[in-house]
Amino acid sequence: MKQSILSKLDTLSDRQEEVAGLLADPDVMADQNQFRQLSVEYNQLDSVVQEYQKYRQALEDQKAANE
């Protein structure tokens, strides 16, 4: 896979972690509009990030099998 795509996927993964942290923030929970927007963003990122994590795990498994 191209490095630019991997870089973008890493960025999306980092953003999902950031959004998860924001969703746990009491100030964000108090602001329903912001909470709703972040929840939607988290859900949009979730499927992409899950597949990327599966891809990375498959690469690690392949590397381990080759060793």
Short mmCIF file of C-alpha atoms in Angstrom, two decimals:
data_model
loop_
_atom_site.label_atom_id
_atom_site.label_comp_id
_atom_site.label_asym_id
_atom_site.label_seq_id
_atom_site.Cartn_x
_atom_site.Cartn_y
_atom_site.Cartn_z
CA MET A 1 0.00 0.00 0.00
CA LYS A 2 1.27 3.49 -0.78
CA GLN A 3 2.86 5.42 2.04
CA SER A 4 0.53 8.38 1.48
CA ILE A 5 -2.51 6.17 2.06
CA LEU A 6 -0.97 4.64 5.17
CA SER A 7 -0.20 8.12 6.46
CA LYS A 8 -3.79 9.23 5.90
CA LEU A 9 -5.12 6.11 7.65
CA ASP A 10 -2.80 6.77 10.61
CA THR A 11 -4.16 10.32 10.76
CA LEU A 12 -7.74 9.04 10.75
CA SER A 13 -6.90 6.57 13.50
CA ASP A 14 -5.36 9.34 15.60
CA ARG A 15 -8.40 11.54 15.01
CA GLN A 16 -10.73 8.77 16.18
CA GLU A 17 -8.76 8.50 19.42
CA GLU A 18 -8.94 12.27 19.83
CA VAL A 19 -12.70 12.30 19.25
CA ALA A 20 -13.15 9.45 21.74
CA GLY A 21 -11.33 11.52 24.34
CA LEU A 22 -13.47 14.55 23.56
CA LEU A 23 -16.65 12.51 23.90
CA ALA A 24 -15.59 11.59 27.43
CA ASP A 25 -15.07 15.27 28.36
CA PRO A 26 -17.82 16.54 30.71
CA ASP A 27 -17.87 19.93 28.96
CA VAL A 28 -18.53 18.26 25.61
CA MET A 29 -21.22 16.08 27.14
CA ALA A 30 -22.96 19.21 28.40
CA ASP A 31 -23.03 20.70 24.88
CA GLN A 32 -25.49 18.44 23.05
CA ASN A 33 -24.76 19.89 19.60
CA GLN A 34 -21.03 19.33 19.90
CA PHE A 35 -21.56 15.90 21.43
CA ARG A 36 -23.85 14.91 18.56
CA GLN A 37 -21.39 16.17 15.91
CA LEU A 38 -18.50 14.32 17.51
CA SER A 39 -20.58 11.15 17.83
CA VAL A 40 -21.38 11.26 14.12
CA GLU A 41 -17.71 11.84 13.28
CA TYR A 42 -16.64 8.98 15.54
CA ASN A 43 -19.09 6.60 13.88
CA GLN A 44 -17.92 7.63 10.41
CA LEU A 45 -14.30 7.00 11.34
CA ASP A 46 -15.00 3.74 13.15
CA SER A 47 -15.50 1.42 10.17
CA VAL A 48 -12.43 2.75 8.35
CA VAL A 49 -10.23 2.55 11.42
CA GLN A 50 -11.40 -0.98 12.26
CA GLU A 51 -10.52 -2.22 8.77
CA TYR A 52 -7.15 -0.47 8.94
CA GLN A 53 -6.43 -2.16 12.28
CA LYS A 54 -7.30 -5.53 10.72
CA TYR A 55 -4.91 -4.74 7.86
CA ARG A 56 -2.09 -3.84 10.25
CA GLN A 57 -2.73 -7.01 12.27
CA ALA A 58 -2.61 -9.11 9.10
CA LEU A 59 0.75 -7.55 8.22
CA GLU A 60 2.08 -8.32 11.69
CA ASP A 61 0.80 -11.89 11.47
CA GLN A 62 2.43 -12.33 8.07
CA LYS A 63 5.73 -10.96 9.38
CA ALA A 64 5.60 -13.31 12.37
CA ALA A 65 4.81 -16.28 10.12
CA ASN A 66 7.73 -15.44 7.83
CA GLU A 67 10.12 -15.34 10.79
#
